[in-house]
Coordinates of C-alpha atoms in Angstrom, one line a residue:
Chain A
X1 CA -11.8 19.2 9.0
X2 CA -14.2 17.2 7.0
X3 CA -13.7 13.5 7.0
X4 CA -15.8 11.3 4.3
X5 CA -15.7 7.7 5.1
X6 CA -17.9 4.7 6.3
X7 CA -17.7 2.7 9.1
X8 CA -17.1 -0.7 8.6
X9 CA -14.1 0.6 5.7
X10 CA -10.8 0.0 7.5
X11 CA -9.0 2.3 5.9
X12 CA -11.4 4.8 6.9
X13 CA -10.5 3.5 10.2
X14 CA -7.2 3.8 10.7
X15 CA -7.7 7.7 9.8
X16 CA -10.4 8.0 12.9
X17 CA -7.7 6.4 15.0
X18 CA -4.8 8.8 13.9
X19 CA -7.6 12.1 14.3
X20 CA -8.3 10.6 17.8
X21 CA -4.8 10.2 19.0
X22 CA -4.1 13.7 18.0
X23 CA -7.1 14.9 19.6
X24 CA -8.6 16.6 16.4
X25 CA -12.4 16.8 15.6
X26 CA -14.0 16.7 12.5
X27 CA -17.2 16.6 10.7
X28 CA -18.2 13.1 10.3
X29 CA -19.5 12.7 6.3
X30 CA -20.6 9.2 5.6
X31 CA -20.5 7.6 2.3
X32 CA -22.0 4.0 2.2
X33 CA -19.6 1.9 -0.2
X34 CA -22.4 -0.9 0.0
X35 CA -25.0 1.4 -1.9
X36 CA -22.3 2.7 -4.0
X37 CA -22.3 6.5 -3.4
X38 CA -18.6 6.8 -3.7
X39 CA -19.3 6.4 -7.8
X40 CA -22.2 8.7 -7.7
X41 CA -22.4 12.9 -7.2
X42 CA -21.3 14.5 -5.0
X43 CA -18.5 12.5 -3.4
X44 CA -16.7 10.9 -7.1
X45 CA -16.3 14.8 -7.8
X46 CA -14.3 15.2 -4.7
X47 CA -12.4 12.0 -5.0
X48 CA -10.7 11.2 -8.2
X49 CA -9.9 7.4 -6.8
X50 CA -13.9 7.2 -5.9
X51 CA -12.6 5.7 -2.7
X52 CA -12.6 6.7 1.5
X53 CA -11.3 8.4 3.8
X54 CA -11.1 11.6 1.7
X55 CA -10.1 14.4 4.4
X56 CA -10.7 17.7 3.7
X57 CA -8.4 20.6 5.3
X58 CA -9.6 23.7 4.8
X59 CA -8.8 23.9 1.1
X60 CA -6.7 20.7 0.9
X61 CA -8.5 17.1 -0.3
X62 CA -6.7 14.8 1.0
X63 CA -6.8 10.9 0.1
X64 CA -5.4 7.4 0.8
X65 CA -5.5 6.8 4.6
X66 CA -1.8 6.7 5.0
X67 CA -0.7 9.8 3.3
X68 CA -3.7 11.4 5.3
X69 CA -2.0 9.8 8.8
X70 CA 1.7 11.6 7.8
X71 CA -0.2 14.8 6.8
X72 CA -1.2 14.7 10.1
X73 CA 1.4 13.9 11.4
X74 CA 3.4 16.7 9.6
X75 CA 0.6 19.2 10.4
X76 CA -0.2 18.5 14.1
X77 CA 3.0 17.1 15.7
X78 CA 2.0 16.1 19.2
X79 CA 1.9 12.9 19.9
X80 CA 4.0 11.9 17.5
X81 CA 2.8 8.8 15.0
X82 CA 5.9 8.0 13.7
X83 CA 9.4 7.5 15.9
X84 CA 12.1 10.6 15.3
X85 CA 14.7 8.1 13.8
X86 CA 14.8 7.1 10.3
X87 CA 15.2 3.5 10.7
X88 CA 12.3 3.2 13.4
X89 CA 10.5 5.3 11.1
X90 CA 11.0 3.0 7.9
X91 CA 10.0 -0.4 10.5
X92 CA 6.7 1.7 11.5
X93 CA 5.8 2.2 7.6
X94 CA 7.3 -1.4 6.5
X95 CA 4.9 -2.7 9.7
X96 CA 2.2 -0.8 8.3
X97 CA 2.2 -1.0 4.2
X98 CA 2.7 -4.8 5.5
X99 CA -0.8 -4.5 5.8
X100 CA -2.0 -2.2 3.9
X101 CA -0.3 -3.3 0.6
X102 CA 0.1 -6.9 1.6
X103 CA -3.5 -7.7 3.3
X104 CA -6.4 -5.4 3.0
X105 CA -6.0 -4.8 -0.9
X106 CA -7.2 -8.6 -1.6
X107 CA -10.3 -8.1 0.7
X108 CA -12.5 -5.3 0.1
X109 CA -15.3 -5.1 -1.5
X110 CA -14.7 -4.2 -5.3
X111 CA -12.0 -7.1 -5.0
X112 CA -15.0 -9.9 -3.7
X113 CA -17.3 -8.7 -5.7
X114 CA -15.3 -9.4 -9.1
X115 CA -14.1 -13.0 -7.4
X116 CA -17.9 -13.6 -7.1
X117 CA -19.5 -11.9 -10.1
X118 CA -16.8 -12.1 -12.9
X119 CA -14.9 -15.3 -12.0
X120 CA -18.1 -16.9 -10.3
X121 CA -16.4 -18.3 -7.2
X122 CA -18.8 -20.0 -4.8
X123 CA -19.0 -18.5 -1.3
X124 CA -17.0 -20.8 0.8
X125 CA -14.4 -20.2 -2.2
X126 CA -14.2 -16.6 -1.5
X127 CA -14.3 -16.9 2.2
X128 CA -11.6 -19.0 1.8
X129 CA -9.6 -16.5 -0.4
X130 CA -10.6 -13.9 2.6
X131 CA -8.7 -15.7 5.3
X132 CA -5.5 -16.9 3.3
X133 CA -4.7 -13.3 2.6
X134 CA -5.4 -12.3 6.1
X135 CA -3.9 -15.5 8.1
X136 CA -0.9 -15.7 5.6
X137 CA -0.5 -11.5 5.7
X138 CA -1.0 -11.6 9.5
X139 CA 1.8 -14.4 10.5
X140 CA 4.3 -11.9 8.2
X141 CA 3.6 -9.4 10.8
X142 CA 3.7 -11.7 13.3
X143 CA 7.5 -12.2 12.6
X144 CA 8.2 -8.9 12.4
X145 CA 7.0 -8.4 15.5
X146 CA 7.9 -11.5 17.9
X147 CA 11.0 -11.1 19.2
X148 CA 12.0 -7.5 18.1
X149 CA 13.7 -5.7 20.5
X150 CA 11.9 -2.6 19.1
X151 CA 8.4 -4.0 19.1
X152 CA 6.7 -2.8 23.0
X153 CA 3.6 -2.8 24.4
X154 CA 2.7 -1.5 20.9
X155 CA 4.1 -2.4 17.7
X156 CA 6.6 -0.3 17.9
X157 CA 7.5 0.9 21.6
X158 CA 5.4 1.6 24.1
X159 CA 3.3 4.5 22.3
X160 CA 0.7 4.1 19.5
X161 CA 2.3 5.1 15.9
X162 CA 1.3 4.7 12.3
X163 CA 1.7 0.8 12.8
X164 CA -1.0 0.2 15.9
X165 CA -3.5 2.6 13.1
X166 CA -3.8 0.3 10.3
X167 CA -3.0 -3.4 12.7
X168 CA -6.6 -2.6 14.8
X169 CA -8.8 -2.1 11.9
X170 CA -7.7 -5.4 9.9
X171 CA -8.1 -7.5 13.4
X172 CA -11.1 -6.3 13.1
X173 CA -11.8 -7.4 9.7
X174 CA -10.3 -10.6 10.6
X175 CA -12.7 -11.3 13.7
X176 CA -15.9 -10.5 11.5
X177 CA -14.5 -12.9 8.9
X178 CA -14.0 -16.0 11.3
X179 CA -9.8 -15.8 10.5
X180 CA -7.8 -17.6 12.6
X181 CA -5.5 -15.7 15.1
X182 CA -4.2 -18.0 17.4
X183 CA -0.6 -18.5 15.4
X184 CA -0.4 -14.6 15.6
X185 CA -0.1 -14.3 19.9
X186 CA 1.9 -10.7 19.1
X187 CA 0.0 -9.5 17.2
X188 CA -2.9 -9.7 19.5
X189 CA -1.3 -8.7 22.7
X190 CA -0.4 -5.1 20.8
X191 CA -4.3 -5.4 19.6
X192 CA -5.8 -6.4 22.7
X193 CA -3.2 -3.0 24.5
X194 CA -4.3 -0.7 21.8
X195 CA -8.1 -1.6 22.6
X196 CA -7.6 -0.3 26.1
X197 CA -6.8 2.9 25.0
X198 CA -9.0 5.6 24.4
X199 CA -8.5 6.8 20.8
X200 CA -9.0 3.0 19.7
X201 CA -12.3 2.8 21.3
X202 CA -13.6 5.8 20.2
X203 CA -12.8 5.3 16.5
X204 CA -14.1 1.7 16.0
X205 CA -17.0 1.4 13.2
X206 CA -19.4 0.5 16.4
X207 CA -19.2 4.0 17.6
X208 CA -19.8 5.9 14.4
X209 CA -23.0 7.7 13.5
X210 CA -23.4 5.2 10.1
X211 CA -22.8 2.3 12.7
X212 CA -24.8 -0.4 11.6
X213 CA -25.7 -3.8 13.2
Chain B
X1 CA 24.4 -0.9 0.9
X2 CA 22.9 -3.9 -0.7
X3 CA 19.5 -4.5 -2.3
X4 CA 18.0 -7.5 -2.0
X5 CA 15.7 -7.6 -5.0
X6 CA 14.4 -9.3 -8.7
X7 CA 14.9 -7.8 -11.7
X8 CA 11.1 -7.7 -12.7
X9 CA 9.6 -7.4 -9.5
X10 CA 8.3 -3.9 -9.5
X11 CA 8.3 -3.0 -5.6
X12 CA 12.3 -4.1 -6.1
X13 CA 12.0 -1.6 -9.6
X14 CA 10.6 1.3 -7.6
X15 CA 13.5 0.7 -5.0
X16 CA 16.4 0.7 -7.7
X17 CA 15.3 3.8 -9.7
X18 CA 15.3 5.7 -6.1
X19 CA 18.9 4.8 -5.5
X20 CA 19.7 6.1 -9.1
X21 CA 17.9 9.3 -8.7
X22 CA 20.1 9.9 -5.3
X23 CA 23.1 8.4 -7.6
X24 CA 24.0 5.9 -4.5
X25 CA 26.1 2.6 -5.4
X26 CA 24.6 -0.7 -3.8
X27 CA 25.1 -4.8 -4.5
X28 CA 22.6 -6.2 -6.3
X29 CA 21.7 -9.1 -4.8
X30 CA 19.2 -11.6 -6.8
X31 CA 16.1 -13.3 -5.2
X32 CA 14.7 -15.5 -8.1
X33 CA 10.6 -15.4 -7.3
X34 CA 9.7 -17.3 -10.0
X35 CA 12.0 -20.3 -8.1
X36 CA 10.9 -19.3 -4.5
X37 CA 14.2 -18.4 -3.6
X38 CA 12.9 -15.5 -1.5
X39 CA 10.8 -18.7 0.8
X40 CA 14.4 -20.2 1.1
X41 CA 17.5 -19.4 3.5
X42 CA 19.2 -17.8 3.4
X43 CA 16.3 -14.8 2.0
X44 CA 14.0 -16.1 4.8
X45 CA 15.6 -15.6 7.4
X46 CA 16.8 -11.7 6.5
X47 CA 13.1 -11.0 5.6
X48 CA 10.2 -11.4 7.7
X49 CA 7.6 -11.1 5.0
X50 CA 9.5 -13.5 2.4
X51 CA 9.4 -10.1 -0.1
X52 CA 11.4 -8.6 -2.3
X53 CA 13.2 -5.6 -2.4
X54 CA 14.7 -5.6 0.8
X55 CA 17.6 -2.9 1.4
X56 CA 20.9 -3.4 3.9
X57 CA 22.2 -0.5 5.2
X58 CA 24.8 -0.7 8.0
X59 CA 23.0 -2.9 10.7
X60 CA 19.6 -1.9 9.2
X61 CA 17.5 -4.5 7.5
X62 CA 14.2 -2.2 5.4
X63 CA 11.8 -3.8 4.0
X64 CA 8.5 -2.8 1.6
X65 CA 9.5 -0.6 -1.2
X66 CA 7.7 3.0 -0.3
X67 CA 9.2 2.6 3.6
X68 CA 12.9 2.2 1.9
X69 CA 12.3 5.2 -0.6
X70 CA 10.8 7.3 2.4
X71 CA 14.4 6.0 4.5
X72 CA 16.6 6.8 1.6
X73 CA 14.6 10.3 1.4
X74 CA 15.5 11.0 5.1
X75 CA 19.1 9.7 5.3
X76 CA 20.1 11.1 1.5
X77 CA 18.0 14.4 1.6
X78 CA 19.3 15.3 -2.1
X79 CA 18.1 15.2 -4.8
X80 CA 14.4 14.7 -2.7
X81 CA 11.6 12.8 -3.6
X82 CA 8.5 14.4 -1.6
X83 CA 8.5 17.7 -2.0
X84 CA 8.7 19.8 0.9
X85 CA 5.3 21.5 1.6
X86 CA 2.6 18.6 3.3
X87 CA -0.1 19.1 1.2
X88 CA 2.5 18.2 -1.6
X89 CA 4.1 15.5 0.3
X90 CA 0.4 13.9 0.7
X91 CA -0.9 14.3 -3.2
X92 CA 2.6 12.4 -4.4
X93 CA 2.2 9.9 -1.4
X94 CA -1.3 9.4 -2.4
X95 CA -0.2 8.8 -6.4
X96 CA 2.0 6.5 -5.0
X97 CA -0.3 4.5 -3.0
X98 CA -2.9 4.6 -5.7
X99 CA -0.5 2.1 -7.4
X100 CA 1.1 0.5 -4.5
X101 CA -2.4 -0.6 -2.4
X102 CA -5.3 -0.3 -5.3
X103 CA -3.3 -2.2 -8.6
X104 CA -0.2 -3.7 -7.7
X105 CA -0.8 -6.3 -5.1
X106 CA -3.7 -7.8 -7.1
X107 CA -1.6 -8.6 -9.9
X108 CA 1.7 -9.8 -8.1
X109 CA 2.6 -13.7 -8.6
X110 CA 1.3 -15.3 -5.4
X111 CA -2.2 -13.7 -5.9
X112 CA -2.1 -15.3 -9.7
X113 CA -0.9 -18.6 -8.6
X114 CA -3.7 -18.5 -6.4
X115 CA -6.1 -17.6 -8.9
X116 CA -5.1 -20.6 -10.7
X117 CA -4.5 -22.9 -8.5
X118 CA -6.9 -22.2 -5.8
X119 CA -9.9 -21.1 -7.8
X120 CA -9.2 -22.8 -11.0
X121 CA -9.8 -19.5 -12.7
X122 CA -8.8 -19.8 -16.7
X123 CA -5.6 -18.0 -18.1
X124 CA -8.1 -16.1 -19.9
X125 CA -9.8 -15.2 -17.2
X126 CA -6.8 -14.7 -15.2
X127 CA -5.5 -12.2 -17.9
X128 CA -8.5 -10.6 -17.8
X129 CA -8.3 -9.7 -14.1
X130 CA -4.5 -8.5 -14.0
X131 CA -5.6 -5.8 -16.8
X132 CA -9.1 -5.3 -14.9
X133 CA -7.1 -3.9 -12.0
X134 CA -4.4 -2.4 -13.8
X135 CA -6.9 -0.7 -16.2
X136 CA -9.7 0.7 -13.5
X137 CA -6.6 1.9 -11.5
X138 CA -4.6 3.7 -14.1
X139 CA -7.8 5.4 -14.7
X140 CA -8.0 6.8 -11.2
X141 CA -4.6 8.2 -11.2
X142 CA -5.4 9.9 -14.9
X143 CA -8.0 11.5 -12.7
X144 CA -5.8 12.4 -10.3
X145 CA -3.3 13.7 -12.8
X146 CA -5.0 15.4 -15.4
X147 CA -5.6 19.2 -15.5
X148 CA -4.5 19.1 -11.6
X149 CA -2.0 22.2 -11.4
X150 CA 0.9 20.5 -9.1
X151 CA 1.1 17.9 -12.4
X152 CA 4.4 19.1 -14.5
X153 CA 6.6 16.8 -16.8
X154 CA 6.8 14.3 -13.9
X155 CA 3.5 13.0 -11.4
X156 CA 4.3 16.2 -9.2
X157 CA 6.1 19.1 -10.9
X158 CA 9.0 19.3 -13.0
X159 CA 11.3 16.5 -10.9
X160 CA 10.8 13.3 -10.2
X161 CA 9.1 12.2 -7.2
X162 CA 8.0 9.0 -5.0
X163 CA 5.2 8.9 -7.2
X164 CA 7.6 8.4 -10.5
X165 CA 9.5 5.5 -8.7
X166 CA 6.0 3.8 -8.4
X167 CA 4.4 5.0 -11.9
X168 CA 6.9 3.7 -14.0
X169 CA 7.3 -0.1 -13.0
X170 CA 3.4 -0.3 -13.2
X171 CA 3.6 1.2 -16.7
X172 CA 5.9 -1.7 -17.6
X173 CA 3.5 -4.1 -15.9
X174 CA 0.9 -2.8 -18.1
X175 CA 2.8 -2.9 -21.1
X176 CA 3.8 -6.7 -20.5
X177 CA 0.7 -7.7 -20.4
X178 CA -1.1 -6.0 -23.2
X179 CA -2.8 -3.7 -21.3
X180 CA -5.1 -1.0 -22.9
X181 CA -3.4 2.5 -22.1
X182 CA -5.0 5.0 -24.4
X183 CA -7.5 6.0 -22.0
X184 CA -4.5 7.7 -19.6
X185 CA -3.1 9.9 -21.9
X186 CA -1.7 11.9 -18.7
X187 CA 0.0 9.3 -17.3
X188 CA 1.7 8.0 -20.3
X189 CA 3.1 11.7 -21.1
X190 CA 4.7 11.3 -17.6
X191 CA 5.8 7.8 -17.9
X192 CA 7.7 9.2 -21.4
X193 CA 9.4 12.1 -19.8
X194 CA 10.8 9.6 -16.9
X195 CA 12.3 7.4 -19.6
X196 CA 14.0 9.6 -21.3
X197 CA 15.7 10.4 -17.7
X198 CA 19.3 8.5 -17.2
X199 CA 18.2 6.7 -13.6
X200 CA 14.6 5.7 -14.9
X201 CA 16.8 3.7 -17.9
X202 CA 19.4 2.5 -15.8
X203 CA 16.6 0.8 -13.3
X204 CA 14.8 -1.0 -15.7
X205 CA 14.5 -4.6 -15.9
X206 CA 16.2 -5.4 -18.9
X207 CA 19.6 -3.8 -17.3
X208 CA 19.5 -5.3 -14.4
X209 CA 22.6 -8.3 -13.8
X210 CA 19.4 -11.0 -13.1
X211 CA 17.7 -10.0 -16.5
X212 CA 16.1 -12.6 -18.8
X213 CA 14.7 -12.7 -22.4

């Protein structure tokens, strides 16, 4: 497997974590979104959205990091990233599109870059747009969390799923950014577990061959 | 079942024409978003995120409108709406999040309001940004679409798919807010075969009991 992405992308992210939980190795293909090569030759022929991850399967190109984390999951079952019952399978994907549908779309880099260059918003304007999305996104998942019988040393349980994938990489964002986190204490706890583990450390942007300081 | 859910929200559109594809009956409960009625009890306290649609099955409370479609898939296999091979399953999931992470949540009414109120961004401008998003990303999924050999009368094949239940509330998105479309032939051939199909009308916003003018 070949998996084009770039470090500091979180969505790339949350595909490294779900390829290290399963133990699966792949050739590491960078694309720098800063410089722009995911418009330019050869990765826009590969990837019709011009975005990353794009994961590559023998003949399969695969896109959007959460259809790539249940093809893997569908392909290589063990450990499973999603629970075997429907409803704790709909709270793991509700947990994560929370995030991914809810958060991260407002903040990357195409989105701040038209806030700054077509609507001419100052800075601190923008940096203020940053953290709303992320403290106002982040307290949503902090309710869904708190207090739910379901929700374990992980967010869901007490073994890394779908969920714990795409919650790491958007702390992460949310730490570079200055947000606040204190309002969110479940949230971090499952963060702060899922950094002991392994497969988390391993995939974080620090560790990648594009790493940057 | 009940479904918690506006009749022009389109995550609550994409939820409504997936229970009329599987031909199940449900309550229609109204959330008026325009009035914050989903930051008021009792909405508030049934949903974590304050977001509509949310689906009550039994004991089970779903939230976010691909999770709910995914759980209807699992607990009312027929007529399905991922097909069955996982390369398949991952092109129509990634369709589907093409529109559900990279168009739709720039464009719902709490980023707007934001826009406007926060920023101080013009209508104009603010017009100009909803069909910014909406165009750029309907061109992606034309990419993804066109001349690709699993694309049939619908997204993925010759039924309708996860993919349809997000393609067509976009398209009437787009349309209600003047939005070029000739540059996605593709897509609009698909959106036209969905609307001649009996659960694609019977979803739409202008039947639903909320409805306005």
């Amino acid at each position: 497997m070949k998996l084009h992405n770039y470090f500091r992308s979180s969505a790339s992210f949350r595909v490294r974590i779900a390829l290290a939980l399963k133990g699966l190795d792949y050739e590491y293909v960078p694309v720098h979104l800063v410089k722009g090569e995911q418009l330019q030759a050869p990765f826009a022929q590969l990837s019709p959205e011009r975005l990353v991850p794009v994961l590559q399967d023998g003949d399969q190109t695969l896109s959007q990091s959460l259809a790539i984390i249940e093809y893997l999951d569908e392909t290589h079952p063990e450990p499973p990233l999603l629970p075997a019952d429907p409803p704790g399978r709909a709270r793991v994907r509700a947990l994560a599109l929370d995030i991914a549908c809810e958060i991260h779309p407002l903040n990357n880099l195409r989105v701040l870059r038209y806030l700054v260059r077509q609507l001419g918003v100052s800075d601190e304007a923008k940096n203020g747009w940053y953290r709303h999305w992320v403290e106002t996104g982040l307290e949503a998942v902090e309710r869904q969390l708190a207090g739910h019988p379901a929700t374990g040393r992980y967010c869901h349980g007490d073994t890394p799923t779908l969920a714990d994938c795409v919650l790491v990489p958007q702390i992460f964002n949310a730490q570079r950014f200055d947000c606040r986190l204190d309002h969110v204490p479940t949230v971090m706890k499952v963060f702060e577990h899922c950094m002991q583990h392994p497969a988390f450390i391993a995939a974080q942007p620090s560790r990648c061959p594009d790493a940057e300081a």
